Every structure is written in structure tokens, then in C-alpha cells.
Amino acid sequence: MAPPTELLARPERGSARGSRAMGRLVAVGLLGIALALLGERLLALRNRLKASREVESVDLPHCHLIKGIEAGSEDIDILPNGLAFFSVGLKFPGLHSFAPDKPGGILMMDLKEEKPRARELRISRGFDLASFNPHGISTFIDNDDTVYLFVVNHPEFKNTVEIFKFEEAENSLLHLKTVKHELLPSVNDITAVGPAHFYATNDHYFSDPFLKYLETYLNLHWANVVYYSPNEVKVVAEGFDSANGINISPDDKYIYVADILAHEIHVLEKHTNMNLTQLKVLELDTLVDNLSIDPSSGDIWVGCHPNGQKLFVYDPNNPPSSEVLRIQNILSEKPTVTTVYANNGSVLQGSSVASVYDGKLLIGTLYHRALYCEL
């Protein structure tokens, strides 16, 4: 017969075993819930990336690749006189690059020339060219006809906005100012509304790469639009999945914002205090990147990514495709959306912008070539 102390101890050991078993059951249950949540988030991310989508080719008859652009032309902006600016050589951690060791730059093309060609613009001394990593761009013409070029820059993968004065006679850019601000942690694109005033999109709330990935994976919708002036900086629109391209209507009444992972273009009314109020959302079936406005018609031209997974997981045997949309009468109940160009990557990979001028179409890409077409 066991001693009384042992008899008393046995129920305690059984109770402990039961507690441990219950703890393990709870842990397994929580792990199952976590795995289910991760699986659901992964499936949702694939849907947001349009990971299974393929495009049917829509060709344009009079196109050629632009010589001198080999490693991306992420954004393009065209002045009323036909001078087009190209932002080239963008690099990001994890993003493919055909020229990983070459700094970025700004190219210019005169679309009024019979055979336009791209030329690199000189940038004034004192500006750090070695770390120049240009992203979205925008131009502003002041009352005295001074042309300002605004460039989103990621030196060493940080976030700044560079303001230049364009000196046409010298084909050069004079650097005027570098803008940094805590409300600009992950700047993607910009639309200038004054000589030192702009709206900018933050495609993420965080600036840290891991937190950006987590933010995207969890679909937090924390991206926003910021208004900047020398006297005031403020968030004027928020709740985007990943705010990307931004532009302004020819009458300066509306701001257009592309939400790339939500496949949407948001139309926001601009007020005198520079705040924005959302009017409508246009839903599309593609990842919308940069937005360009035809000043004569108000039509929106959009560089799009039909399949975002191919864009970020680069495979030369199955490259990212390209797509250009034209949106007419976006303020109407039923805007007209036309696919102007589409390619499976055999000619152009990862289209990010499409800009028009006098019957000419320029299509830029995130990290590939650029296309010149006559419509």
C-alpha cells in the first residue's frame, strides 16, 4: 500500500497533465486559426495582384522602342510645348533591375521634332547624382513661364521630393530644394500645384521594408495622400490599399488617385483650402499605376500591370505584361474605358505610364524599355 502522501499526490499529477493537455489544445487551435488567417491573406494578396491574369495583345501599328532607355522609365510628364520628361532607372529592394549599378536620371524628348530622341538632362553641381533614384515626376509652369520639375527621389531607399528649375537653353536642371517630412514616409507619385506646392501619394504608411510588406500582406488600407506647401503639410485623403499615381484635371478642380492593389481610380474634389473630398471610385480589372491627363480632352491615360505577381517575381521566360487604358468622361455615370495597347511582355514589360501629345503616345515601364507610338 502506498504511503498516504503518494495517494494524495496522484490527483495533483493528473490535474497537471490535464492542464498541459488543455494548453496544448489551445495552442494547436490558435496555430490553426493563425494558419487559416495567413492562408486567407495569401489568397487575397494573389487576387489583389491578379496573379492568374493573362492579356490578349492589342497592337498599335506605328511604334518603336526608344533608344537610350534600357532600365525603366517609371513616369513621364509632357509640357504644353511638347517637351517630355522621363524618370529613368528606378530601383527598390527586391525589384528587378536591368542596370542595378547605374544611378537614375531624367531624360527629355522633344515631340515636335520629326524624329524625336531621348537626351539626358544635366543636373546642377552639388546635387548627389550617385544616389539619384527617381520615381514619380510632375511639372509646374509659373506665371512668369518658369518651369519647375518635381521628382520623387529614393536616395539609399529613403524618401525625398526634389524640386528643380528647368533651364531649356542649357538642357539642364537647376536643383532648388530637397523636401523631407514625417508625413512623406513612402512617397510614390506627385502632382505639382505651385512652385513649391504639391500633392503626393504614400503607397505605404511605413517606411521600413519589412513593415511595408506586413502592411501589404495584411491589407491594412493605411496609404494616403498628403498636401505639401512651405507653410502647411497635411493628410488630405486616406484609406487606400496602396495609393500610387496621382494627377489633376485640366480645370484644376479634381484630383485623380490610382489605388494600384485595389484596381481603382478615385476622383476627389479639390477645395480652396487644398483639402480633398471623394466624389466617386472607378473600378477596373487591372493594377493601375501612373495617371496622365490629355489637356485637350481631359481623358485619363493609365499605365497598368495586368499581372502584379509577374512584376515583382521576375522570370525572363514569363515576363510581366503591359497594358494601357484610356478613360473618357470619368465624371459621368458610365465612363468609357478603352484598352489602347496590351502586350504579353515580348515587346514591353511592366508598363507604368502612358502619356499623349498631339497624336503621339509614350509608354514607360517600371524597369524595362519605353515605347514611342503614333496614334
Tab-separated table of C-alpha atoms in Angstrom:
chain	number	residue	atom	x	y	z
A	1	MET	CA	0.000	0.000	0.000
A	2	ALA	CA	1.347	3.365	-0.954
A	3	PRO	CA	2.028	5.935	1.692
A	4	PRO	CA	-0.765	8.463	2.243
A	5	THR	CA	1.359	11.254	0.782
A	6	GLU	CA	1.663	9.425	-2.555
A	7	LEU	CA	-2.060	8.786	-2.666
A	8	LEU	CA	-2.673	12.475	-2.194
A	9	ALA	CA	-0.137	13.437	-4.866
A	10	ARG	CA	-1.619	11.374	-7.691
A	11	PRO	CA	-4.685	13.606	-8.323
A	12	GLU	CA	-2.386	16.631	-8.499
A	13	ARG	CA	-0.255	14.984	-11.205
A	14	GLY	CA	-3.384	14.065	-13.128
A	15	SER	CA	-4.643	17.625	-12.830
A	16	ALA	CA	-1.318	18.949	-14.121
A	17	ARG	CA	-1.411	16.555	-17.073
A	18	GLY	CA	-4.935	17.730	-17.859
A	19	SER	CA	-3.874	21.378	-17.735
A	20	ARG	CA	-0.947	20.704	-20.041
A	21	ALA	CA	-3.206	18.852	-22.479
A	22	MET	CA	-5.691	21.714	-22.433
A	23	GLY	CA	-2.862	24.202	-23.010
A	24	ARG	CA	-1.658	22.201	-25.986
A	25	LEU	CA	-5.158	22.046	-27.408
A	26	VAL	CA	-5.473	25.825	-27.089
A	27	ALA	CA	-2.048	26.316	-28.717
A	28	VAL	CA	-2.961	23.988	-31.600
A	29	GLY	CA	-6.263	25.792	-32.001
A	30	LEU	CA	-4.585	29.201	-32.081
A	31	LEU	CA	-1.995	27.896	-34.564
A	32	GLY	CA	-4.781	26.589	-36.780
A	33	ILE	CA	-6.550	29.939	-36.680
A	34	ALA	CA	-3.290	31.749	-37.469
A	35	LEU	CA	-2.548	29.422	-40.408
A	36	ALA	CA	-6.078	29.836	-41.720
A	37	LEU	CA	-5.745	33.621	-41.458
A	38	LEU	CA	-2.363	33.546	-43.215
A	39	GLY	CA	-3.794	31.338	-45.955
A	40	GLU	CA	-6.745	33.676	-46.430
A	41	ARG	CA	-4.418	36.709	-46.566
A	42	LEU	CA	-2.185	34.951	-49.110
A	43	LEU	CA	-5.166	34.119	-51.319
A	44	ALA	CA	-6.416	37.710	-51.006
A	45	LEU	CA	-2.964	39.044	-51.952
A	46	ARG	CA	-2.890	36.837	-55.057
A	47	ASN	CA	-6.276	38.237	-56.051
A	48	ARG	CA	-5.089	41.798	-55.474
A	49	LEU	CA	-2.035	41.057	-57.628
A	50	LYS	CA	-4.216	39.488	-60.354
A	51	ALA	CA	-1.709	36.620	-60.191
A	52	SER	CA	-3.583	34.404	-62.675
A	53	ARG	CA	-4.433	37.042	-65.271
A	54	GLU	CA	-3.088	36.917	-68.817
A	55	VAL	CA	-3.626	39.557	-71.504
A	56	GLU	CA	-4.613	39.357	-75.132
A	57	SER	CA	-2.415	41.501	-77.343
A	58	VAL	CA	-3.716	44.839	-78.571
A	59	ASP	CA	-1.181	46.208	-81.031
A	60	LEU	CA	-0.570	49.678	-82.385
A	61	PRO	CA	0.792	49.849	-85.958
A	62	HIS	CA	3.310	52.686	-85.696
A	63	CYS	CA	5.507	52.061	-82.642
A	64	HIS	CA	9.192	51.669	-81.872
A	65	LEU	CA	11.292	51.269	-78.752
A	66	ILE	CA	13.037	54.459	-77.633
A	67	LYS	CA	16.812	54.254	-77.931
A	68	GLY	CA	18.671	55.043	-74.716
A	69	ILE	CA	16.011	53.784	-72.303
A	70	GLU	CA	17.015	50.299	-71.228
A	71	ALA	CA	16.303	50.122	-67.477
A	72	GLY	CA	12.880	51.654	-66.933
A	73	SER	CA	11.058	54.930	-67.417
A	74	GLU	CA	8.667	54.786	-64.478
A	75	ASP	CA	6.995	58.150	-65.089
A	76	ILE	CA	6.610	60.630	-67.953
A	77	ASP	CA	5.345	64.213	-67.959
A	78	ILE	CA	4.877	66.358	-71.074
A	79	LEU	CA	4.891	70.162	-71.239
A	80	PRO	CA	2.399	72.061	-73.457
A	81	ASN	CA	5.240	72.771	-75.922
A	82	GLY	CA	5.878	69.054	-76.486
A	83	LEU	CA	8.938	68.586	-74.270
A	84	ALA	CA	8.604	65.243	-72.487
A	85	PHE	CA	10.467	64.383	-69.270
A	86	PHE	CA	11.269	60.746	-68.399
A	87	SER	CA	12.129	59.436	-64.931
A	88	VAL	CA	14.561	56.553	-65.530
A	89	GLY	CA	16.458	53.930	-63.554
A	90	LEU	CA	14.208	53.361	-60.513
A	91	LYS	CA	15.477	50.758	-58.037
A	92	PHE	CA	13.838	49.181	-54.996
A	93	PRO	CA	14.848	46.309	-52.701
A	94	GLY	CA	13.552	43.092	-54.264
A	95	LEU	CA	12.613	44.795	-57.531
A	96	HIS	CA	14.269	43.594	-60.727
A	97	SER	CA	16.688	45.968	-62.444
A	98	PHE	CA	18.499	45.720	-65.783
A	99	ALA	CA	21.113	48.254	-64.594
A	100	PRO	CA	21.471	47.756	-60.828
A	101	ASP	CA	24.727	49.715	-60.526
A	102	LYS	CA	23.775	52.715	-62.657
A	103	PRO	CA	22.224	55.788	-60.984
A	104	GLY	CA	18.897	57.055	-62.205
A	105	GLY	CA	18.370	60.199	-64.237
A	106	ILE	CA	15.977	62.495	-66.076
A	107	LEU	CA	15.732	62.310	-69.858
A	108	MET	CA	13.993	64.720	-72.225
A	109	MET	CA	12.455	64.265	-75.670
A	110	ASP	CA	11.133	66.988	-77.986
A	111	LEU	CA	7.973	65.547	-79.518
A	112	LYS	CA	7.816	68.334	-82.096
A	113	GLU	CA	10.952	67.017	-83.771
A	114	GLU	CA	10.478	64.882	-86.875
A	115	LYS	CA	12.431	62.025	-85.292
A	116	PRO	CA	12.405	62.632	-81.526
A	117	ARG	CA	15.205	61.133	-79.468
A	118	ALA	CA	15.807	60.937	-75.732
A	119	ARG	CA	18.593	63.044	-74.223
A	120	GLU	CA	19.770	63.042	-70.618
A	121	LEU	CA	19.459	66.368	-68.830
A	122	ARG	CA	22.447	67.722	-66.914
A	123	ILE	CA	21.811	68.411	-63.233
A	124	SER	CA	23.494	71.271	-61.388
A	125	ARG	CA	26.593	70.770	-59.271
A	126	GLY	CA	26.081	69.995	-55.632
A	127	PHE	CA	23.241	67.540	-56.210
A	128	ASP	CA	24.069	63.945	-55.285
A	129	LEU	CA	23.878	62.191	-58.643
A	130	ALA	CA	25.363	58.930	-57.373
A	131	SER	CA	22.316	58.201	-55.184
A	132	PHE	CA	19.712	59.679	-57.557
A	133	ASN	CA	16.795	57.199	-57.678
A	134	PRO	CA	13.866	58.996	-59.342
A	135	HIS	CA	10.284	57.760	-59.164
A	136	GLY	CA	7.166	59.857	-59.897
A	137	ILE	CA	7.553	63.263	-61.562
A	138	SER	CA	5.416	66.345	-62.238
A	139	THR	CA	5.898	69.744	-63.870
A	140	PHE	CA	4.552	73.182	-62.945
A	141	ILE	CA	4.670	76.325	-65.078
A	142	ASP	CA	4.633	79.564	-63.056
A	143	ASN	CA	3.072	82.862	-64.142
A	144	ASP	CA	6.464	84.055	-65.408
A	145	ASP	CA	6.782	80.862	-67.550
A	146	THR	CA	9.388	79.342	-65.246
A	147	VAL	CA	9.183	75.546	-65.487
A	148	TYR	CA	9.631	73.543	-62.285
A	149	LEU	CA	10.200	69.797	-62.271
A	150	PHE	CA	9.234	67.886	-59.124
A	151	VAL	CA	10.855	64.468	-58.675
A	152	VAL	CA	10.128	61.801	-56.068
A	153	ASN	CA	13.569	60.513	-55.104
A	154	HIS	CA	14.706	57.487	-53.086
A	155	PRO	CA	18.393	58.079	-52.267
A	156	GLU	CA	19.611	54.975	-50.431
A	157	PHE	CA	15.930	53.913	-50.467
A	158	LYS	CA	14.860	56.914	-48.380
A	159	ASN	CA	12.085	59.347	-49.364
A	160	THR	CA	12.508	62.908	-50.597
A	161	VAL	CA	10.951	65.241	-53.138
A	162	GLU	CA	13.438	67.198	-55.254
A	163	ILE	CA	12.423	70.498	-56.850
A	164	PHE	CA	14.333	71.612	-59.952
A	165	LYS	CA	14.128	74.591	-62.284
A	166	PHE	CA	14.255	73.562	-65.940
A	167	GLU	CA	16.687	75.653	-67.969
A	168	GLU	CA	15.710	74.916	-71.559
A	169	ALA	CA	18.514	76.837	-73.259
A	170	GLU	CA	21.114	74.684	-71.481
A	171	ASN	CA	19.061	71.456	-71.467
A	172	SER	CA	19.709	71.271	-67.725
A	173	LEU	CA	18.052	71.141	-64.321
A	174	LEU	CA	18.966	73.531	-61.522
A	175	HIS	CA	18.361	71.923	-58.140
A	176	LEU	CA	16.426	74.270	-55.854
A	177	LYS	CA	15.221	72.308	-52.854
A	178	THR	CA	15.001	68.910	-51.156
A	179	VAL	CA	11.773	68.231	-49.271
A	180	LYS	CA	11.689	65.744	-46.388
A	181	HIS	CA	8.799	65.355	-43.964
A	182	GLU	CA	7.460	62.793	-41.496
A	183	LEU	CA	4.162	62.755	-43.431
A	184	LEU	CA	6.063	61.603	-46.538
A	185	PRO	CA	7.353	58.186	-45.387
A	186	SER	CA	6.808	56.213	-48.608
A	187	VAL	CA	6.265	58.636	-51.486
A	188	ASN	CA	5.280	57.189	-54.836
A	189	ASP	CA	3.962	59.919	-57.116
A	190	ILE	CA	3.373	63.645	-57.110
A	191	THR	CA	1.327	66.338	-58.837
A	192	ALA	CA	2.589	69.893	-58.564
A	193	VAL	CA	0.130	72.732	-57.902
A	194	GLY	CA	2.593	75.586	-57.253
A	195	PRO	CA	6.305	76.425	-57.385
A	196	ALA	CA	6.843	74.669	-54.037
A	197	HIS	CA	3.411	73.098	-53.558
A	198	PHE	CA	2.218	69.595	-54.386
A	199	TYR	CA	0.008	66.626	-53.629
A	200	ALA	CA	1.850	63.331	-53.097
A	201	THR	CA	0.800	59.727	-52.619
A	202	ASN	CA	2.245	57.475	-49.945
A	203	ASP	CA	1.922	53.889	-51.179
A	204	HIS	CA	2.525	52.654	-47.625
A	205	TYR	CA	2.133	54.069	-44.132
A	206	PHE	CA	5.506	52.704	-43.026
A	207	SER	CA	8.963	53.337	-44.451
A	208	ASP	CA	10.624	50.172	-43.093
A	209	PRO	CA	10.693	47.438	-45.805
A	210	PHE	CA	9.514	44.629	-43.504
A	211	LEU	CA	6.665	46.717	-42.097
A	212	LYS	CA	5.710	47.706	-45.656
A	213	TYR	CA	5.486	44.041	-46.591
A	214	LEU	CA	3.400	43.292	-43.494
A	215	GLU	CA	1.130	46.250	-44.241
A	216	THR	CA	0.557	44.974	-47.781
A	217	TYR	CA	0.093	41.364	-46.700
A	218	LEU	CA	-2.477	42.271	-44.034
A	219	ASN	CA	-4.276	44.689	-46.404
A	220	LEU	CA	-4.422	47.438	-43.784
A	221	HIS	CA	-5.507	50.285	-46.116
A	222	TRP	CA	-3.290	52.842	-44.379
A	223	ALA	CA	-1.906	54.535	-47.514
A	224	ASN	CA	-2.774	58.203	-48.048
A	225	VAL	CA	-2.442	61.457	-49.980
A	226	VAL	CA	-0.577	64.418	-48.496
A	227	TYR	CA	-0.682	68.096	-49.418
A	228	TYR	CA	2.622	69.930	-49.026
A	229	SER	CA	3.384	73.648	-49.053
A	230	PRO	CA	6.141	75.624	-47.311
A	231	ASN	CA	3.563	76.743	-44.745
A	232	GLU	CA	1.368	73.681	-44.302
A	233	VAL	CA	1.663	69.903	-44.603
A	234	LYS	CA	-1.365	67.695	-44.014
A	235	VAL	CA	-3.029	64.393	-44.893
A	236	VAL	CA	-5.943	65.166	-47.215
A	237	ALA	CA	-7.154	61.670	-48.164
A	238	GLU	CA	-6.588	58.242	-46.637
A	239	GLY	CA	-7.845	54.665	-46.534
A	240	PHE	CA	-6.118	53.478	-49.721
A	241	ASP	CA	-4.745	49.975	-50.153
A	242	SER	CA	-1.674	51.338	-51.996
A	243	ALA	CA	-2.010	54.896	-53.321
A	244	ASN	CA	0.067	55.187	-56.473
A	245	GLY	CA	-0.327	57.523	-59.458
A	246	ILE	CA	-1.814	60.973	-58.908
A	247	ASN	CA	-2.763	63.801	-61.256
A	248	ILE	CA	-5.016	66.833	-61.573
A	249	SER	CA	-7.805	67.660	-64.025
A	250	PRO	CA	-7.188	70.377	-66.649
A	251	ASP	CA	-9.557	72.751	-64.836
A	252	ASP	CA	-7.727	72.161	-61.501
A	253	LYS	CA	-10.989	71.104	-59.826
A	254	TYR	CA	-10.331	67.400	-59.318
A	255	ILE	CA	-7.508	65.177	-58.146
A	256	TYR	CA	-7.278	61.634	-59.515
A	257	VAL	CA	-5.594	58.898	-57.452
A	258	ALA	CA	-4.764	55.366	-58.585
A	259	ASP	CA	-5.067	52.665	-55.918
A	260	ILE	CA	-2.928	50.005	-57.570
A	261	LEU	CA	-3.770	46.928	-55.482
A	262	ALA	CA	-7.467	47.807	-55.232
A	263	HIS	CA	-7.663	48.237	-59.051
A	264	GLU	CA	-9.365	51.613	-58.626
A	265	ILE	CA	-9.143	55.247	-59.670
A	266	HIS	CA	-10.505	57.684	-57.094
A	267	VAL	CA	-11.932	61.055	-58.124
A	268	LEU	CA	-11.565	63.691	-55.399
A	269	GLU	CA	-12.799	67.277	-55.423
A	270	LYS	CA	-10.168	69.888	-54.555
A	271	HIS	CA	-11.238	72.717	-52.244
A	272	THR	CA	-9.794	76.192	-51.776
A	273	ASN	CA	-8.080	75.103	-48.536
A	274	MET	CA	-6.489	72.234	-50.569
A	275	ASN	CA	-8.476	69.557	-48.739
A	276	LEU	CA	-9.974	66.763	-50.831
A	277	THR	CA	-13.424	65.174	-50.813
A	278	GLN	CA	-14.057	61.890	-52.583
A	279	LEU	CA	-16.679	62.037	-55.340
A	280	LYS	CA	-16.526	58.602	-56.941
A	281	VAL	CA	-14.450	55.476	-57.489
A	282	LEU	CA	-13.919	53.790	-60.849
A	283	GLU	CA	-13.280	50.050	-60.533
A	284	LEU	CA	-11.074	48.341	-63.108
A	285	ASP	CA	-9.734	44.837	-63.785
A	286	THR	CA	-6.032	45.650	-63.676
A	287	LEU	CA	-3.352	47.151	-61.432
A	288	VAL	CA	-3.433	50.884	-62.203
A	289	ASP	CA	-0.117	52.698	-61.914
A	290	ASN	CA	0.559	56.261	-63.130
A	291	LEU	CA	-2.130	58.587	-64.487
A	292	SER	CA	-1.575	61.103	-67.285
A	293	ILE	CA	-4.097	63.692	-68.445
A	294	ASP	CA	-4.719	64.747	-72.033
A	295	PRO	CA	-5.066	68.534	-71.531
A	296	SER	CA	-7.187	68.957	-74.673
A	297	SER	CA	-9.851	66.383	-73.792
A	298	GLY	CA	-9.412	65.672	-70.093
A	299	ASP	CA	-9.090	61.954	-70.873
A	300	ILE	CA	-7.038	59.909	-68.412
A	301	TRP	CA	-4.334	57.644	-69.816
A	302	VAL	CA	-3.236	54.868	-67.481
A	303	GLY	CA	-0.165	52.636	-67.457
A	304	CYS	CA	-1.269	49.318	-65.988
A	305	HIS	CA	0.082	45.975	-64.792
A	306	PRO	CA	-2.245	43.132	-65.827
A	307	ASN	CA	-0.432	40.688	-63.526
A	308	GLY	CA	1.348	42.119	-60.495
A	309	GLN	CA	2.911	38.844	-59.405
A	310	LYS	CA	4.935	38.644	-62.627
A	311	LEU	CA	6.065	42.213	-61.986
A	312	PHE	CA	7.506	41.505	-58.549
A	313	VAL	CA	8.659	37.896	-59.110
A	314	TYR	CA	10.633	38.383	-62.304
A	315	ASP	CA	11.018	35.470	-64.717
A	316	PRO	CA	12.654	36.283	-68.071
A	317	ASN	CA	10.830	33.311	-69.608
A	318	ASN	CA	7.464	34.597	-68.411
A	319	PRO	CA	7.942	38.370	-68.137
A	320	PRO	CA	5.440	40.932	-66.830
A	321	SER	CA	2.937	42.171	-69.376
A	322	SER	CA	1.865	45.698	-70.265
A	323	GLU	CA	-1.477	47.437	-70.674
A	324	VAL	CA	-2.584	50.988	-71.482
A	325	LEU	CA	-6.112	52.221	-70.781
A	326	ARG	CA	-7.818	55.389	-71.958
A	327	ILE	CA	-10.650	56.652	-69.735
A	328	GLN	CA	-13.088	59.153	-71.208
A	329	ASN	CA	-15.685	61.167	-69.273
A	330	ILE	CA	-14.671	59.853	-65.869
A	331	LEU	CA	-17.113	62.195	-64.122
A	332	SER	CA	-20.089	60.679	-65.969
A	333	GLU	CA	-22.191	57.782	-64.689
A	334	LYS	CA	-20.641	55.414	-67.231
A	335	PRO	CA	-17.104	56.409	-68.228
A	336	THR	CA	-15.722	54.839	-71.405
A	337	VAL	CA	-12.723	52.594	-70.757
A	338	THR	CA	-10.701	51.503	-73.801
A	339	THR	CA	-7.690	49.208	-73.960
A	340	VAL	CA	-5.382	51.075	-76.334
A	341	TYR	CA	-2.379	48.787	-76.048
A	342	ALA	CA	-1.588	45.415	-74.482
A	343	ASN	CA	1.453	43.161	-74.757
A	344	ASN	CA	2.476	39.918	-73.068
A	345	GLY	CA	5.995	41.178	-72.341
A	346	SER	CA	7.510	40.155	-75.653
A	347	VAL	CA	7.936	43.850	-76.564
A	348	LEU	CA	7.314	45.836	-73.401
A	349	GLN	CA	7.483	44.619	-69.810
A	350	GLY	CA	5.720	46.225	-66.850
A	351	SER	CA	4.103	49.357	-68.288
A	352	SER	CA	3.767	52.035	-65.613
A	353	VAL	CA	2.753	55.188	-67.510
A	354	ALA	CA	1.206	56.326	-70.793
A	355	SER	CA	1.251	59.968	-71.911
A	356	VAL	CA	-0.107	61.576	-75.081
A	357	TYR	CA	0.749	64.682	-77.057
A	358	ASP	CA	-0.568	65.715	-80.472
A	359	GLY	CA	-1.280	62.201	-81.721
A	360	LYS	CA	1.843	60.696	-80.150
A	361	LEU	CA	1.829	58.167	-77.312
A	362	LEU	CA	4.722	57.457	-74.945
A	363	ILE	CA	4.609	54.309	-72.801
A	364	GLY	CA	7.063	53.907	-69.934
A	365	THR	CA	7.842	50.908	-67.752
A	366	LEU	CA	8.903	50.174	-64.206
A	367	TYR	CA	12.290	48.681	-65.133
A	368	HIS	CA	12.275	47.791	-68.857
A	369	ARG	CA	12.148	49.813	-72.116
A	370	ALA	CA	9.921	52.668	-73.344
A	371	LEU	CA	7.735	52.828	-76.449
A	372	TYR	CA	7.013	55.684	-78.865
A	373	CYS	CA	3.819	55.361	-80.930
A	374	GLU	CA	1.991	57.494	-83.457
A	375	LEU	CA	-1.745	57.120	-82.996
